[in-house]
Short mmCIF file of C-alpha atoms and ligand atoms in Angstrom, two decimals:
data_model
loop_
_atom_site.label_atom_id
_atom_site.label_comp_id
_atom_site.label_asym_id
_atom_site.label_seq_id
_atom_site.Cartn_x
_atom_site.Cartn_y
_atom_site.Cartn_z
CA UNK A 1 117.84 119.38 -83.19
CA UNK A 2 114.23 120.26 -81.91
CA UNK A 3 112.54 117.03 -81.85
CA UNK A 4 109.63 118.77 -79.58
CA UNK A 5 110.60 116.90 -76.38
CA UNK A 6 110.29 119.33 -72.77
CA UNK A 7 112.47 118.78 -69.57
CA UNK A 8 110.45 118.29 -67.17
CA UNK A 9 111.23 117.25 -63.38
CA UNK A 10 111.93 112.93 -62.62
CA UNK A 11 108.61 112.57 -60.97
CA UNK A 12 106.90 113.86 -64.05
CA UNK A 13 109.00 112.52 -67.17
CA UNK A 14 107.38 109.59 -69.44
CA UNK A 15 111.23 108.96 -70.67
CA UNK A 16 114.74 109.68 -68.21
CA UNK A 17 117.60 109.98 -69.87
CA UNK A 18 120.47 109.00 -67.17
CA UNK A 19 123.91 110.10 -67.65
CA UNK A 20 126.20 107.67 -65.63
CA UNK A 21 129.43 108.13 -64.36
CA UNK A 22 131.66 105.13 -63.21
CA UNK A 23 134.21 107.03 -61.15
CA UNK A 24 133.12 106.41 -57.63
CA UNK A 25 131.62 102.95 -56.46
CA UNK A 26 129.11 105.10 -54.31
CA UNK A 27 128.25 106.65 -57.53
CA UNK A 28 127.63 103.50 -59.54
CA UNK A 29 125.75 101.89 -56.84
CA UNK A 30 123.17 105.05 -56.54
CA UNK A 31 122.53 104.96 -60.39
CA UNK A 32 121.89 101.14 -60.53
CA UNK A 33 119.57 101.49 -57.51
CA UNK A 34 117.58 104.07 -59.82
CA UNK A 35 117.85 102.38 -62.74
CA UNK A 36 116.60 99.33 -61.59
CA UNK A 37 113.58 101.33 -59.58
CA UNK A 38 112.68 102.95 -62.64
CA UNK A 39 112.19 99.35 -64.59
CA UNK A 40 110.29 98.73 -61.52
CA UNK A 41 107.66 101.60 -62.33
CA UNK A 42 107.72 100.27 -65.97
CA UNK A 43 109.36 103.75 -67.15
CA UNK A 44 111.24 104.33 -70.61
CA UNK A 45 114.93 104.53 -69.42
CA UNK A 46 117.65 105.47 -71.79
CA UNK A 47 121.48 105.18 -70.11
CA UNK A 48 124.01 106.93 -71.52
CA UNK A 49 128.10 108.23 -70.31
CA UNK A 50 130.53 106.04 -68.88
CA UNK A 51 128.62 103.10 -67.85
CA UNK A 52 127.63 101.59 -70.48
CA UNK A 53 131.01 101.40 -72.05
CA UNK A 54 132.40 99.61 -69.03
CA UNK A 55 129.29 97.95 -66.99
CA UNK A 56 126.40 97.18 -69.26
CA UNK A 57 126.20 93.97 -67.90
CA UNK A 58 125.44 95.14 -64.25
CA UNK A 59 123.45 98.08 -65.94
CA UNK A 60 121.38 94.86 -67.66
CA UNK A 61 121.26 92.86 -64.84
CA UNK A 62 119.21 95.70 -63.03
CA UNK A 63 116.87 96.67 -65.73
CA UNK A 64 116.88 94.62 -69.45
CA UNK A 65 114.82 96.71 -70.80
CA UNK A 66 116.42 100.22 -70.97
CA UNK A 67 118.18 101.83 -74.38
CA UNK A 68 121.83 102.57 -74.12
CA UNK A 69 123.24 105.26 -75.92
CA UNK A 70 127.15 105.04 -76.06
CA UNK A 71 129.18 107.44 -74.90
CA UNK A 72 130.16 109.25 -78.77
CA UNK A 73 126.96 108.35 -80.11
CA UNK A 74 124.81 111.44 -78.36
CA UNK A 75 123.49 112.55 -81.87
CA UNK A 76 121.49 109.15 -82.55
CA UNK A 77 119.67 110.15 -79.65
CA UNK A 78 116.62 111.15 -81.75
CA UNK A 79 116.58 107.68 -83.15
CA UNK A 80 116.26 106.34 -79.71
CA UNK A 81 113.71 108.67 -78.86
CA UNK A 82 111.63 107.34 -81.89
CA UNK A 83 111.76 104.16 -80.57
CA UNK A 84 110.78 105.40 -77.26
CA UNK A 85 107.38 106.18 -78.74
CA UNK A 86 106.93 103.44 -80.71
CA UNK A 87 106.95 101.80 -77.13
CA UNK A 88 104.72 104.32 -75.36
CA UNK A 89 102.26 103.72 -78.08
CA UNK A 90 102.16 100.02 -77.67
CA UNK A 91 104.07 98.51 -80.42
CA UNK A 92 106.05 95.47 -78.71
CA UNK A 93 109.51 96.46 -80.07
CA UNK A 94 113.26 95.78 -78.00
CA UNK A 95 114.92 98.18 -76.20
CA UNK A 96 117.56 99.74 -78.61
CA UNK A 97 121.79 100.23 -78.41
CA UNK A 98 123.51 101.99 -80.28
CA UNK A 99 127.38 102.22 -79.42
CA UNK A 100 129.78 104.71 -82.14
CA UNK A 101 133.51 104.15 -82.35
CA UNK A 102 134.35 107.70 -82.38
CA UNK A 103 133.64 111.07 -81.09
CA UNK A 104 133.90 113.13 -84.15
CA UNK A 105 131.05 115.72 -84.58
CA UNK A 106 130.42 116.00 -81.01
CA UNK A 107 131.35 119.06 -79.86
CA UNK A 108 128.75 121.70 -81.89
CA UNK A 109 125.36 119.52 -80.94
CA UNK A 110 123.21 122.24 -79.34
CA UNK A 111 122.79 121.87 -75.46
CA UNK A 112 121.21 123.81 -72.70
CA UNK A 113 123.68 125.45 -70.71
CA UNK A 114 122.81 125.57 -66.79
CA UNK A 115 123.54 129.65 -66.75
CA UNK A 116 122.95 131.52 -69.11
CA UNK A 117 126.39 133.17 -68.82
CA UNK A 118 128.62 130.15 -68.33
CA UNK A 119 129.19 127.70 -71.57
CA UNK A 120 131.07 124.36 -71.47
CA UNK A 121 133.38 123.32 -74.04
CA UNK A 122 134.96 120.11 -73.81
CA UNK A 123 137.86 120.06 -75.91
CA UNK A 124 138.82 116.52 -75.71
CA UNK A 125 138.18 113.38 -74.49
CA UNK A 126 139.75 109.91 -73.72
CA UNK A 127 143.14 110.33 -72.22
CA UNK A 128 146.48 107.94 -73.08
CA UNK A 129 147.83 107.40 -69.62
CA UNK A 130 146.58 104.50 -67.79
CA UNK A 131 146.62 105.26 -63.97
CA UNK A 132 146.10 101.73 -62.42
CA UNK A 133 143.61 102.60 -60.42
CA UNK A 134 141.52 104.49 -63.71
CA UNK A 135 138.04 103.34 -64.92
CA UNK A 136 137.35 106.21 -66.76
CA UNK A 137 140.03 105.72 -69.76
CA UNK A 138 138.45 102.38 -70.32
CA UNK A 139 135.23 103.65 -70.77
CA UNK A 140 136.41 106.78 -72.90
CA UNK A 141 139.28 105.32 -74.76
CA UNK A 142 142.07 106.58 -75.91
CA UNK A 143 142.66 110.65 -76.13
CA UNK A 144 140.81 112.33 -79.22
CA UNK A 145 141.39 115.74 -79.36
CA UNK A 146 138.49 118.36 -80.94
CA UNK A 147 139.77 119.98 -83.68
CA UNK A 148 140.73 123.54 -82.77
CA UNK A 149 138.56 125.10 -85.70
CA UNK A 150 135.17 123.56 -84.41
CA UNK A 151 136.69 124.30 -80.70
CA UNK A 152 136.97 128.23 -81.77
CA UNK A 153 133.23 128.52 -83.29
CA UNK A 154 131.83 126.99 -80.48
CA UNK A 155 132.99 129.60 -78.22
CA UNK A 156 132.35 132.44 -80.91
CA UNK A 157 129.31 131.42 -80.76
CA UNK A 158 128.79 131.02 -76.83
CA UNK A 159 130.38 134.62 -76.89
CA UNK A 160 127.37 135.74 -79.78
CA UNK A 161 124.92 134.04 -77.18
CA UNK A 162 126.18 136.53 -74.34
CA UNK A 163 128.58 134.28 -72.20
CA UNK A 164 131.08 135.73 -70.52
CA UNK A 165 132.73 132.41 -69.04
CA UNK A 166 134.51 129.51 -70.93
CA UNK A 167 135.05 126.49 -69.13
CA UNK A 168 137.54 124.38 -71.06
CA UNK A 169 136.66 120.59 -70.02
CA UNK A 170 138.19 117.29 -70.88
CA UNK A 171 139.67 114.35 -68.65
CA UNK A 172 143.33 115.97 -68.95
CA UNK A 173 143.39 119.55 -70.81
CA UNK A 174 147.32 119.31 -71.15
CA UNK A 175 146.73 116.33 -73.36
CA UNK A 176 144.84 118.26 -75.98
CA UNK A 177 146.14 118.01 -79.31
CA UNK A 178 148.53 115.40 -78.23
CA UNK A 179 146.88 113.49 -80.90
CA UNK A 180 147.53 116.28 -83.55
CA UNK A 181 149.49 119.64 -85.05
CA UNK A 182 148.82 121.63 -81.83
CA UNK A 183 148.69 121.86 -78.03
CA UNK A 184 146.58 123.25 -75.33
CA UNK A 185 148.76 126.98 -75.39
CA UNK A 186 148.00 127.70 -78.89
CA UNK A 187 144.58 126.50 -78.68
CA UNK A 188 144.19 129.12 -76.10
CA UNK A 189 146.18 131.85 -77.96
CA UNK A 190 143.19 131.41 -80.57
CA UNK A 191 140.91 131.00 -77.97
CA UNK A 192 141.79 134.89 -76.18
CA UNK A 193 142.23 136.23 -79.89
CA UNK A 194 137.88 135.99 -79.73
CA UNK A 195 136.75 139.04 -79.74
CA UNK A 196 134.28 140.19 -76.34
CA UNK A 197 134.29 140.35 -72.71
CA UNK A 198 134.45 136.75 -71.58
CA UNK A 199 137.16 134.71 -69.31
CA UNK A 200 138.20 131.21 -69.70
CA UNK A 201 138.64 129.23 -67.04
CA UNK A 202 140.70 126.22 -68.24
CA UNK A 203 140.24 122.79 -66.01
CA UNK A 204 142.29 120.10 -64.26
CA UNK A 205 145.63 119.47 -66.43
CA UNK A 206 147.77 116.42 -65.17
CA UNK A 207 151.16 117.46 -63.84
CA UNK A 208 153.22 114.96 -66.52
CA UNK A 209 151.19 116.27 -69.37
CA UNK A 210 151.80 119.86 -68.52
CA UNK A 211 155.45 119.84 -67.80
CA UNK A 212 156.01 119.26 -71.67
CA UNK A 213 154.16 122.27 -72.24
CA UNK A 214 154.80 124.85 -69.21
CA UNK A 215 156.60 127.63 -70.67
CA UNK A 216 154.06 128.27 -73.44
CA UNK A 217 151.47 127.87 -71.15
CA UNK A 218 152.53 130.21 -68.76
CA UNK A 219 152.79 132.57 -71.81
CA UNK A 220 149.57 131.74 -73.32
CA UNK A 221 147.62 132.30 -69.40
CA UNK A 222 149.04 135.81 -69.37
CA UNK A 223 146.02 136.65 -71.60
CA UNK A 224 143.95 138.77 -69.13
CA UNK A 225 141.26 136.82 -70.69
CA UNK A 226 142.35 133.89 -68.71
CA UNK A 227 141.88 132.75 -65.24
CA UNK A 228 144.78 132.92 -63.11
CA UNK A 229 143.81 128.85 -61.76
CA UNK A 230 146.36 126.03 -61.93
CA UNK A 231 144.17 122.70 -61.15
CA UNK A 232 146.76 120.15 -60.84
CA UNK A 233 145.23 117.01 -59.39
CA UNK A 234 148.39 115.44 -57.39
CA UNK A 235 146.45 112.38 -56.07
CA UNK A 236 149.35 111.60 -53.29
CA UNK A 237 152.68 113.60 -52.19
CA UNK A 238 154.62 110.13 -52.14
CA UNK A 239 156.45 109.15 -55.01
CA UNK A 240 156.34 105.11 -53.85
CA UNK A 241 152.56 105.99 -54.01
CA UNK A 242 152.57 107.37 -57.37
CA UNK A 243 154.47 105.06 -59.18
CA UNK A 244 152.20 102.59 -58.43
CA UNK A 245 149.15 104.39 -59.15
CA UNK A 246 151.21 104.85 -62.64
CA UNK A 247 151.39 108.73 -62.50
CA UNK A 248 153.98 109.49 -65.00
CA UNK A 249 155.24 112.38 -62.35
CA UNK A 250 157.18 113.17 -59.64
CA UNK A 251 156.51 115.09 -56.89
CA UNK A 252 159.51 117.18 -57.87
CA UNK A 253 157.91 117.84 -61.20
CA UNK A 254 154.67 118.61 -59.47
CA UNK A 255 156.20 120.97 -57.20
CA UNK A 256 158.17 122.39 -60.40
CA UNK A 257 154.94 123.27 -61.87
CA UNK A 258 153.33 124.88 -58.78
CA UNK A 259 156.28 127.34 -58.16
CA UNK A 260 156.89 128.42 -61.69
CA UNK A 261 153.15 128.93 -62.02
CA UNK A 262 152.74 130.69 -58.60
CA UNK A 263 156.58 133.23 -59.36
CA UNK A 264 154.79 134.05 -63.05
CA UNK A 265 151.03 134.84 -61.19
CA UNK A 266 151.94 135.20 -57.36
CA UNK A 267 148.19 135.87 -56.85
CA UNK A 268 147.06 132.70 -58.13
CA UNK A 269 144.81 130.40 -57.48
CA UNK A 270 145.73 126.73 -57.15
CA UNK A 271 143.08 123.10 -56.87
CA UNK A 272 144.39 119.83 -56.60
CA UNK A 273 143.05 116.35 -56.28
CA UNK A 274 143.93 113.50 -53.60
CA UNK A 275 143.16 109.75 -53.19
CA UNK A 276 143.29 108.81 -49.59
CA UNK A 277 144.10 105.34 -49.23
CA UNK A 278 145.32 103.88 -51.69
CA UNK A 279 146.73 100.41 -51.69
CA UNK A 280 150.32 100.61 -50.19
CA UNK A 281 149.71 103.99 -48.88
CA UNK A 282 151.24 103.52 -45.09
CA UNK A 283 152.04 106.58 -42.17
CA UNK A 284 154.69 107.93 -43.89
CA UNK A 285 153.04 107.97 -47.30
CA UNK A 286 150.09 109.90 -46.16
CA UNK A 287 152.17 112.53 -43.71
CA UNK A 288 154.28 113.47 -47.40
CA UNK A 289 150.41 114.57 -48.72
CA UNK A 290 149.73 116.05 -45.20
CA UNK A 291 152.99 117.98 -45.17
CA UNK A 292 152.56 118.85 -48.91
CA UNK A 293 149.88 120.28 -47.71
CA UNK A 294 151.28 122.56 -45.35
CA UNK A 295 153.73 123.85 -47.89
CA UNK A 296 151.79 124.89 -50.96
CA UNK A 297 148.20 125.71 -48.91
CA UNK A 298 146.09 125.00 -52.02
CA UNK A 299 142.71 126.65 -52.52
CA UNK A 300 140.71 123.52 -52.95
CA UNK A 301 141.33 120.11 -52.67
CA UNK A 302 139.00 117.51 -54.16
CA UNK A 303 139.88 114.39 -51.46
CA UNK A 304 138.30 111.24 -52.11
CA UNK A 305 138.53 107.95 -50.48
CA UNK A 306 140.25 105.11 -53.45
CA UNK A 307 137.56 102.28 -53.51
CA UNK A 308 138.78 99.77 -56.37
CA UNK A 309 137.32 99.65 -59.79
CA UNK A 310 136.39 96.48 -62.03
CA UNK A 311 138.56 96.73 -65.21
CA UNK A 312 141.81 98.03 -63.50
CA UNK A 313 145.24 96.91 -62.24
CA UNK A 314 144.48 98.12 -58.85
CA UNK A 315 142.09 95.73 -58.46
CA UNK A 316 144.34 93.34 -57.33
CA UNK A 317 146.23 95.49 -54.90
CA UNK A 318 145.80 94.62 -51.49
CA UNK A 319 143.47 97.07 -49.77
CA UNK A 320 144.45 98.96 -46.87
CA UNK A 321 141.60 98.94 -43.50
CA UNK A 322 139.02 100.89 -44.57
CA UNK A 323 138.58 102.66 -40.64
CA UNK A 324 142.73 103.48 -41.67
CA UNK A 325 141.17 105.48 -44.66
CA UNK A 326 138.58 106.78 -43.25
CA UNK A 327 140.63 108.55 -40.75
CA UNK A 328 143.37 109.63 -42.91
CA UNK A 329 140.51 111.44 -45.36
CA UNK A 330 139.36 113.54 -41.81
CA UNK A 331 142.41 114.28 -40.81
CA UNK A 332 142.97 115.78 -44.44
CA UNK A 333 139.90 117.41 -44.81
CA UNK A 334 140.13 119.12 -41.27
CA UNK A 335 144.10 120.28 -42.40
CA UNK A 336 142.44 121.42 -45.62
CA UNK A 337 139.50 123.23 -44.14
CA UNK A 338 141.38 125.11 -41.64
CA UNK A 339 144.37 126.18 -44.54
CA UNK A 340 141.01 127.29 -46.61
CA UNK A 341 139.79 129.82 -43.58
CA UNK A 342 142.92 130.88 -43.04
CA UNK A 343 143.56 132.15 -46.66
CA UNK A 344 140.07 133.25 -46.88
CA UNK A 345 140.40 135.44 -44.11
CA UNK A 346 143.73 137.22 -45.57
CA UNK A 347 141.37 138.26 -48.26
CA UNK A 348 138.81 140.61 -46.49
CA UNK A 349 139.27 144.06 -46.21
CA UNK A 350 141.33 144.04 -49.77
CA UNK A 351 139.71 145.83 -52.38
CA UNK A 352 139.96 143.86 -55.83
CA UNK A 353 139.49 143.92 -59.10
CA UNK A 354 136.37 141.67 -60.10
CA UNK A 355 134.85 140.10 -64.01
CA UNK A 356 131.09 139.77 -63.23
CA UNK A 357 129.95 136.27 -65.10
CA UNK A 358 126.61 135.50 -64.23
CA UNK A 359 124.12 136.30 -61.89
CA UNK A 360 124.74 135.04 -57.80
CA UNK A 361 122.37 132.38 -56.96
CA UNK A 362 120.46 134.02 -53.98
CA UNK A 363 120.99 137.35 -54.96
CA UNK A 364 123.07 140.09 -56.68
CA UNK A 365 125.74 139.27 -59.22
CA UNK A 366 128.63 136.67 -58.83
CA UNK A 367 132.23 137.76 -59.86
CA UNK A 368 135.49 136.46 -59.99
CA UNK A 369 139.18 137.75 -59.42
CA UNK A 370 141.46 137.33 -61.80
CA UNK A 371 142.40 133.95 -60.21
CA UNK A 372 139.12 132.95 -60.25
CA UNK A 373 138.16 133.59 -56.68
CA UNK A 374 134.39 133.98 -56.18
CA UNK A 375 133.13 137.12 -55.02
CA UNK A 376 129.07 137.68 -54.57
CA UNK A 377 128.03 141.53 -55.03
CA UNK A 378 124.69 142.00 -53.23
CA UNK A 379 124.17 145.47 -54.01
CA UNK A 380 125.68 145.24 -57.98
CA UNK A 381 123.44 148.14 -58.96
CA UNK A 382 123.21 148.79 -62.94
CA UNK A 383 126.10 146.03 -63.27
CA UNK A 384 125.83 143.22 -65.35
CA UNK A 385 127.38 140.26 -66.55
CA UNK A 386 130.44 140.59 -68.48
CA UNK A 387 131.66 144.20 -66.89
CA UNK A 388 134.71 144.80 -64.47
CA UNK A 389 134.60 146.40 -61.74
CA UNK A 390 136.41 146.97 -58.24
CA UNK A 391 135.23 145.55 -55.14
CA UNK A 392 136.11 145.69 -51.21
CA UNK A 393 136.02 142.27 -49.68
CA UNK A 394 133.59 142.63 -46.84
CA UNK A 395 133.34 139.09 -45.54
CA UNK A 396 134.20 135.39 -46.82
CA UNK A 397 131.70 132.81 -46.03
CA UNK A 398 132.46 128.82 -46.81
CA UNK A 399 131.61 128.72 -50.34
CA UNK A 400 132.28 133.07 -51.47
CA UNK A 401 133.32 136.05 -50.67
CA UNK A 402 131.14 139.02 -50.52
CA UNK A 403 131.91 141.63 -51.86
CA UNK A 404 131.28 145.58 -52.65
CA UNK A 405 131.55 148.24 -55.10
CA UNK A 406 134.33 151.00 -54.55
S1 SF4 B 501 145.18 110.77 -66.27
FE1 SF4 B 501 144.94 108.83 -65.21
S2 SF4 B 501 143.19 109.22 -63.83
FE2 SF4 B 501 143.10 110.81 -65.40
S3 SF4 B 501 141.74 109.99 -67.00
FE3 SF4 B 501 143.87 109.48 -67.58
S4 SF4 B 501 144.19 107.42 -66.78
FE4 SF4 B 501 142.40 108.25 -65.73
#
């Protein structure tokens, strides 16, 4: 859909189109500051994402006269935009809404993909658990799954259009198909059966929505087509903590998952996510997450601080001292940080096996291991995305390793 529109930067644009997220309160708070600022400036705003599905009222309250486009209703954009005009040409017309029960047809709208080489797929969205402390299943409902046919072409196509990465997105991947005839490991077994040179790098799975499925799983990620990551977002090592945050796991299932995942791919890579804080959380709570820690060294951990969010149970939990959280989310970040070097530093001097995907930022080409370890090659020659090669690990610097051809 070319409706002759061209991205250009904030400072320039007669229309933004703002894509919210409702996750963090810091987060919410920047976009209403800009949201209102823009109203200020008399600008044609049109909100769309999370928001508006949860927080229109504060989104309204800021600025009345923005458009809101509902989270599954991205392909009425275009009717949005022609009221847009309308507006820019002077006709004295309301703001519009538009707000779609369902995200069917979604998934094959034509978008521009930030690299060339990488595409996004997002196979699902919603989720059915209902973690007290969660926002974000309020705003996307319950789990709808894409079907696997439209899921397939999409990536045929990205593969046509020269990508050589896949990143399979959705709130919880392991949920896919939940709602119908298939799961996440046959979706993936169709997914490697593409023909081309491209990896797939499959995203953050919940730890009680994978158990159910491990064993094919494991099966279906010995495709060499697939990245050797396991991104299992924990959110706390104490079970007291988790069952109120309404997990659905254990940390005995977590840890179940991590070691059958790490005996079948010993080189693999692991992420996990942690909420500091959260209400109830006391000493002994937050040394089971420290200690966890020390036991499984993951390769990133995404820590944030829990800040309560309108809409969920946790809301009326008692909040614990905020100077208490902040020092807990230091002390975990410093334990993290130095667990990162240390692993980091194992890894130079090896030589490696690398899947170039796109091209490095500064300069050169950026690869990744088979567990999906990032390796820059300055010097990558006639090398280009999509090719293998083999690479001695010169030196790891915060964010990459760098790497060259042997
Ligand atoms: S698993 Fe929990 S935190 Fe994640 S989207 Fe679902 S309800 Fe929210």
């Amino acid at each position: 859909m070319d409706l002759g529109h061209r991205l250009v930067s904030e400072r320039e644009a007669k229309v933004i189109i703002c894509n919210t997220c409702t996750v963090k309160d810091t987060t919410e708070q920047k976009i209403l500051h800009k949201i209102k600022e823009w109203g200020l400036q008399g600008r044609e705003v049109i909100v769309t994402g999370c928001m508006p599905q949860v927080q229109l009222d504060e989104i309204l309250e800021n600025n009345p006269e923005v458009h809101v486009l509902g989270m599954n209703s991205l392909l009425k954009l275009g009717v949005i935009l022609n009221r847009v005009h309308e507006r820019l040409e002077g006709y004295s017309l309301r703001p519009m809404s538009v707000f779609e029960d369902s995200p069917e047809g979604l998934l094959n709208v034509p978008r521009k993909r930030f690299s060339p080489n990488i595409h996004i797929c997002q196979i699902s969205q919603g989720c059915n658990n209902r973690c007290s402390y969660c926002i974000v299943t309020l705003a996307r409902g319950p789990l709808y799954s894409f079907d696997a046919d439209s899921i397939v072409t999409d990536i045929e196509q990205a593969v046509y259009e020269g990508c050589s990465e896949v990143w399979l997105t959705s709130q919880d991947n392991a949920q896919y198909g939940m709602d119908k005839e298939i799961h996440l490991p046959a979706l993936l077994e169709r997914i490697t059966a593409i023909p081309g040179d491209f990896r797939v790098r499959v995203g953050m799975m919940n730890p009680a929505s994978t158990l159910g499925i491990l064993d094919e799983l494991l099966r279906a990620y010995s495709s060499e087509k697939v990245y050797k990551v396991l991104h299992l977002p924990i959110q706390s090592a104490s079970d007291k903590i988790l069952e109120k945050m309404r997990r659905k796991h254990t940390m005995e299932q977590a840890n179940f998952i991590v070691e059958k995942f790490r005996n079948a791919f010993p080189e693999s890579t692991l992420f996990t996510d942690i909420i500091v804080g959260f209400p109830g959380e006391d000493e002994e709570d937050f040394e089971l997450t420290l200690d966890w820690i020390r036991t499984y060294h993951p390769d990133k951990v995404n820590i944030s601080r829990y800040t309560p969010r309108p809409h969920t149970e946790a809301l009326q939990f008692r909040n614990i001292d905020t100077r208490i959280v902040v020092e807990r989310s230091g002390k975990l970040h410093r334990l993290c940080n130095q667990i990162k070097l240390g692993k980091k530093e194992d890894m130079v001097g090896r030589e490696v096996e690398v899947f170039i995907s796109q091209k490095a930022k500064v300069k050169g080409l950026m690869s990744r291991t088979d567990s999906y370890k990032p390796v820059v090659i300055p010097k990558a020659g006639e090398l280009c995305p999509g090719q293998r090669c083999r690479v001695k690990i010169e030196e790891a610097t915060p964010g990459y390793f760098i790497g060259h051809p042997v």
